[in-house]
Structures are given as structure tokens and as C-alpha cells.
Coordinates of C-alpha atoms in Angstrom, one line a residue:
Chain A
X230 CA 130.9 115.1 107.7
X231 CA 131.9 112.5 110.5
X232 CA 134.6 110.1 109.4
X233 CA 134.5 107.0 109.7
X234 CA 137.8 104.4 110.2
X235 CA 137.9 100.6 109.9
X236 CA 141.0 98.6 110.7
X237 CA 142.2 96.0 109.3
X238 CA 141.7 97.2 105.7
X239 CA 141.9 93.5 105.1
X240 CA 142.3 89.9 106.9
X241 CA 142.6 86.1 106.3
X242 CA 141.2 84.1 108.6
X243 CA 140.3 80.3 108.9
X244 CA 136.9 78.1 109.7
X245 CA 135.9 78.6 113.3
X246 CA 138.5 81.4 114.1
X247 CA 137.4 84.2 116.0
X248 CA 137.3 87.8 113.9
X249 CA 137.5 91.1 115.3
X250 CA 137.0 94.5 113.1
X251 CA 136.9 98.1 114.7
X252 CA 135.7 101.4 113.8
X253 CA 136.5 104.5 115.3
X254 CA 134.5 107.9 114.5
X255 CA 135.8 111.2 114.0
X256 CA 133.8 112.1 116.8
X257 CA 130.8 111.0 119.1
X258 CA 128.0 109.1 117.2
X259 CA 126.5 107.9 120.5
X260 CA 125.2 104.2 119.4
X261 CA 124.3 105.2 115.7
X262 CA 126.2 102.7 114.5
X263 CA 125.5 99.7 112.3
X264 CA 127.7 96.9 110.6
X265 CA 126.6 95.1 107.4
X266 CA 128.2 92.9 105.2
X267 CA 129.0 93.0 101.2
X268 CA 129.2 89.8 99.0
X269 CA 129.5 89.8 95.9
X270 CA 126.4 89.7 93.6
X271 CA 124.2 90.0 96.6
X272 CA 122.5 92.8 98.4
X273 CA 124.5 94.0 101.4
X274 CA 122.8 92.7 105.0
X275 CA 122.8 94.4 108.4
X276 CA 123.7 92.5 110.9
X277 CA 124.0 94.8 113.8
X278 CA 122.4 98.4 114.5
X279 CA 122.7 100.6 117.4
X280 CA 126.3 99.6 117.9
X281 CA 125.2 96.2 120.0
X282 CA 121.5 94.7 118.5
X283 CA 121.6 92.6 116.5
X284 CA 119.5 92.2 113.2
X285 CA 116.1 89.4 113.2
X286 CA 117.7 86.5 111.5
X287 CA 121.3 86.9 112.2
X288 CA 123.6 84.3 113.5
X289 CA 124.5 84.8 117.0
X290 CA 127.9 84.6 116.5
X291 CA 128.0 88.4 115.3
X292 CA 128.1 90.6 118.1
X293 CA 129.0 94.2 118.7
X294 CA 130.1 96.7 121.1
X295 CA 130.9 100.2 121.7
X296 CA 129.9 103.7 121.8
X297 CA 130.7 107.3 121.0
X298 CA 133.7 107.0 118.7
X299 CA 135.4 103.5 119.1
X300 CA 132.9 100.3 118.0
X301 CA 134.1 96.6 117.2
X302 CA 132.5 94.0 115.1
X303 CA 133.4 90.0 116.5
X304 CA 132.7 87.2 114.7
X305 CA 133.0 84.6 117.3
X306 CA 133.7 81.7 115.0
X307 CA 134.1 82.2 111.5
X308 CA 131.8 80.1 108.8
X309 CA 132.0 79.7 105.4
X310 CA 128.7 82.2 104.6
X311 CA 130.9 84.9 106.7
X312 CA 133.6 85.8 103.8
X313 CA 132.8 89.2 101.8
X314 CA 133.8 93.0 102.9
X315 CA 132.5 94.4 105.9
X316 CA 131.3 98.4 106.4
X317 CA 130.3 100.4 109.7
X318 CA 128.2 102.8 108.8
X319 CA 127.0 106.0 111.3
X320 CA 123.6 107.6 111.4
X321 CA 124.2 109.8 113.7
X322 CA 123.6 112.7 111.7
X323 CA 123.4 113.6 107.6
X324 CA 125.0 112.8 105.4
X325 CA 125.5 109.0 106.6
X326 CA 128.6 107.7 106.4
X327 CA 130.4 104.6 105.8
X328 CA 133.9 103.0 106.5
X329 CA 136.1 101.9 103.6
X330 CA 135.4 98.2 104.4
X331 CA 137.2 95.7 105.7
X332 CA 137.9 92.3 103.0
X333 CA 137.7 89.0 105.3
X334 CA 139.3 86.4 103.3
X335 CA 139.5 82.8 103.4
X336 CA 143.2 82.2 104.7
Chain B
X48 CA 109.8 89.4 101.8
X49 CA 110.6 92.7 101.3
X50 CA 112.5 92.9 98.2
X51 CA 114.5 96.5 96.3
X52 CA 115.2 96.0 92.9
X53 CA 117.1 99.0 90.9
X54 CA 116.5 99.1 87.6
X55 CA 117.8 101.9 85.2
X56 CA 120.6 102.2 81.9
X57 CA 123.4 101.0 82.0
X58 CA 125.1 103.2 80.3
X59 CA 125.0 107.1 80.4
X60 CA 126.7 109.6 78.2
X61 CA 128.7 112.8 80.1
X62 CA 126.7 115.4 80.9
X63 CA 123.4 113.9 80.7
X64 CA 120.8 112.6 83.3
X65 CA 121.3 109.7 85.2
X66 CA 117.7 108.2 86.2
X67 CA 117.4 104.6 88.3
X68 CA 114.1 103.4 89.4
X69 CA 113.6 100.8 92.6
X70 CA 111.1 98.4 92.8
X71 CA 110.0 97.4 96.4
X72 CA 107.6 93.9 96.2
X73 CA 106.5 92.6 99.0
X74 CA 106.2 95.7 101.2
X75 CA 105.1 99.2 101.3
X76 CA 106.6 102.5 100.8
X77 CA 104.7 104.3 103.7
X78 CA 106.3 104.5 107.0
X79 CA 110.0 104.5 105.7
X80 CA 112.7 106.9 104.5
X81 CA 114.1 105.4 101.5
X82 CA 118.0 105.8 100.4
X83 CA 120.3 105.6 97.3
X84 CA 123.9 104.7 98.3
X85 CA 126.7 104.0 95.7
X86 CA 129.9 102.8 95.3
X87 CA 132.3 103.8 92.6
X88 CA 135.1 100.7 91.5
X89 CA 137.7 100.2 94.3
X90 CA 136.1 103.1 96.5
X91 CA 134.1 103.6 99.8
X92 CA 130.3 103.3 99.7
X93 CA 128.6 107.2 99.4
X94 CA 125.7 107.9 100.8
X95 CA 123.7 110.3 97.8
X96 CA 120.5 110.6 99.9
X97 CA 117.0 110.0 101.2
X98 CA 113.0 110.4 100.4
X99 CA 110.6 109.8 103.4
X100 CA 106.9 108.3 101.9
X101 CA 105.9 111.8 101.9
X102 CA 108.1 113.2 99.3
X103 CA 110.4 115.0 101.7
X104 CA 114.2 114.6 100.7
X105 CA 117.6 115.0 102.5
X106 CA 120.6 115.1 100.3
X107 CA 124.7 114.3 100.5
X108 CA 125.6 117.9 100.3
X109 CA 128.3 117.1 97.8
X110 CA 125.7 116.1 95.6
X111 CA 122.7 118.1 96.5
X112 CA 123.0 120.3 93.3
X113 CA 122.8 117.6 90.8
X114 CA 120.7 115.4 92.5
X115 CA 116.6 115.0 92.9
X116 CA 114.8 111.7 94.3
X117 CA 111.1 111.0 94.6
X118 CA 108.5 108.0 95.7
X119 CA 105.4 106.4 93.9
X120 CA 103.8 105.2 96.7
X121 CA 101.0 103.8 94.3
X122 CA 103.7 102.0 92.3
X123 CA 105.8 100.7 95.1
X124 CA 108.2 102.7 93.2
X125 CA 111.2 105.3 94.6
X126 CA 113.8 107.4 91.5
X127 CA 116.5 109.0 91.5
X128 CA 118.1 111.1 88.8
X129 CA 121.6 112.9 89.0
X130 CA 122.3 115.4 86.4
X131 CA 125.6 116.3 84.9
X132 CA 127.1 113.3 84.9
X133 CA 131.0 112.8 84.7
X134 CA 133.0 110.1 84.6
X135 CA 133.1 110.1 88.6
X136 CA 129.2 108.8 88.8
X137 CA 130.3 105.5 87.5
X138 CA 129.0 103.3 90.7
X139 CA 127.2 100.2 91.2
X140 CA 124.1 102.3 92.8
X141 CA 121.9 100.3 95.6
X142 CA 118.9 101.5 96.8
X143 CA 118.0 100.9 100.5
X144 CA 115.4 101.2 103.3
X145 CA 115.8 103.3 106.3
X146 CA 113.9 103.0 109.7
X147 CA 112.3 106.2 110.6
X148 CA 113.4 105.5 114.6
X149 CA 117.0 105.7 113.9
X150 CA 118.6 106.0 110.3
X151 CA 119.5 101.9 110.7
X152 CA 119.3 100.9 107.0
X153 CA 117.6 97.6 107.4
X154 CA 117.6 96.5 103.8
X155 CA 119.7 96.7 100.6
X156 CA 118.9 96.6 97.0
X157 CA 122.1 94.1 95.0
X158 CA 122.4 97.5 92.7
X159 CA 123.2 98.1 89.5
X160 CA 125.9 99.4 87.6
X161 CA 125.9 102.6 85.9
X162 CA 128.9 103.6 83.7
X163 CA 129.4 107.1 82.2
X164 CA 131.2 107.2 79.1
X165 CA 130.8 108.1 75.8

């Protein structure tokens, strides 16, 4: 199974700052890589697939980059919808799998 | 809108059958491979699987023995049933569309919890 590795586990962060999340791969995944987020109560939401596109109805302020093992998630200025946990997730190949989620909390 | 919507006991004794249905309103099955992810308290999320429309399946092999999913594509409806269950298999279980053109799962179910325990 490919392994996938977020950092920070968690981070507090105020309105309008700029976040930055990374995931590295236990090895290459190309650009099969997406992000979504995790609220709670709520479905969790894509917001970016293929490392860099970004999802129909997403805020520009998500954007990401990367490929083959080492990807990064920015948030370019921080809102108030934007707090939950946030997973990469490769689809590479089978079985998918996820990062253990990075909490982005309200500092 | 496409909408998921699992649906399924709450509650499920050890060693018996866990069995989840997903409603999808709003949409169609056809053209889609469709997924069941879950997350157990304070862990990762696990991928358990998918179903293309047709009925074909590709499972986590860590759970491929206990596992079996299918589609009703005249009910808008997917299932999954896991068999043997231990206390591990408590998760809140989401289902999930994938796109055929590369595994990007572009919509979540909010999931439901399912708690073994006697």
C-alpha cells in the first residue's frame, strides 16, 4: 500500500492568514492526488484533484501543487468556513489511501 | 444536486453482518465507480472499496474476505455488507462517488455511525 504523510498533524491559525499543509508519498503517485476537507456533521468536500485542479465551486484561495511524492495544500487567506481536518488522499493505484488529517484550528 | 445518503443499524452485535445502504438522489448510478470509506474514532480514514455501475468490485485487501458491495441501478441504490464483525468495525462509514477518468472522489456521503458491541 502507498503511504501517505501529512504535516502538521495540527495548526491554529487566524482570519486572513495564509495556511500551508504537505503530503509526501511513500513513493511516486504521479498527480493522483486530491485534498478534501472534513467538518463536522457534514459530508467531506474535494477541493483539489490531480494534485493542482481545483474542484467546480471552490474558493480560489485553495490551491495546490506538487507531484510524484511531495504535494502541498495553501490556503491563501484563511476564512471562517475554512476550519475542520484536512486529508490528501492518492489514487494512484488500489487500495486508495488517505493521510491522517491535518486539524486547522481557529487560533 | 447529487446527493449520498447512508442509511443502515446503528448498532451491530460481534460476529454478525454489517449491511449499510446509500441512497444517491438527484443523479445516476451509471457511469461511476462508487466507494465506501470509513473512519474508526480518533483514526485515519480507510478506504474498504469500490463497485463500478456494472457490478464489478475492487476491494481494500485487508478486508476483501469479509467484505461484498453491490449497486441497484434501478433503485439509485449502492450496499455494502461486512461480515464478522469485531469491535474494530466501529466507524462512522461514508459512502462516496468516484470518477471513472482518475479515482478523484468527487462527492461524499456525511456517514453514519456503526458501533459493534454487544
Amino acid at each position: 500500500d502507498i503511504q501517505m504523510t501529512q504535516s502538521p498533524f495540527s495548526l491554529s491559525a487566524s482570519l486572513g492568514d495564509r495556511v500551508t499543509i504537505t503530503c509526501r508519498a511513500s513513493r511516486s503517485i504521479g498527480t493522483y492526488l486530491s485534498w478534501h476537507r472534513h467538518t463536522p456533521g457534514n459530508a467531506p468536500k474535494v477541493l483539489i484533484y490531480g494534485a493542482s485542479r481545483l474542484q467546480s465551486g471552490v474558493p480560489s484561495r485553495f490551491s495546490g501543487s506538487g507531484s510524484e511524492t511531495d504535494f502541498t495544500l495553501t490556503i491563501s487567506s484563511l476564512q471562517p468556513e475554512d476550519f475542520g481536518i484536512y486529508y490528501c488522499q492518492q489514487s494512484y493505484s488500489t487500495p486508495y489511501t488517505f493521510g491522517q488529517g491535518t486539524k486547522v484550528e481557529l487560533k | 444536486q447529487v446527493q449520498l445518503q447512508e442509511s443502515g443499524p446503528g448498532l451491530v452485535k460481534p460476529s454478525e453482518t454489517l449491511s449499510l445502504t446509500c441512497s444517491v438522489s438527484g443523479g445516476f448510478i451509471s457511469g461511476y465507480y462508487w466507494s465506501w470509506i470509513r473512519q474508526p474514532p480518533g483514526q485515519a480514514l480507510e478506504w474498504i472499496g469500490y463497485v463500478y455501475f456494472t457490478g464489478s468490485t475492487n476491494y481494500n485487501p485487508s478486508l476483501k474476505s469479509r467484505v461484498a458491495m453491490s449497486v441497484d441501478t434501478s433503485n439509485n441504490r449502492l450496499s455494502l455488507k461486512l461480515n464478522s464483525v469485531t469491535a474494530a468495525d466501529t466507524a462512522v462509514y461514508h459512502c462516496a462517488r468516484i470518477l471513472p477518468r482518475d479515482g478523484t472522489i468527487d462527492l461524499w456521503g456525511r456517514g453514519t455511525l456503526v458501533t459493534v458491541s454487544s
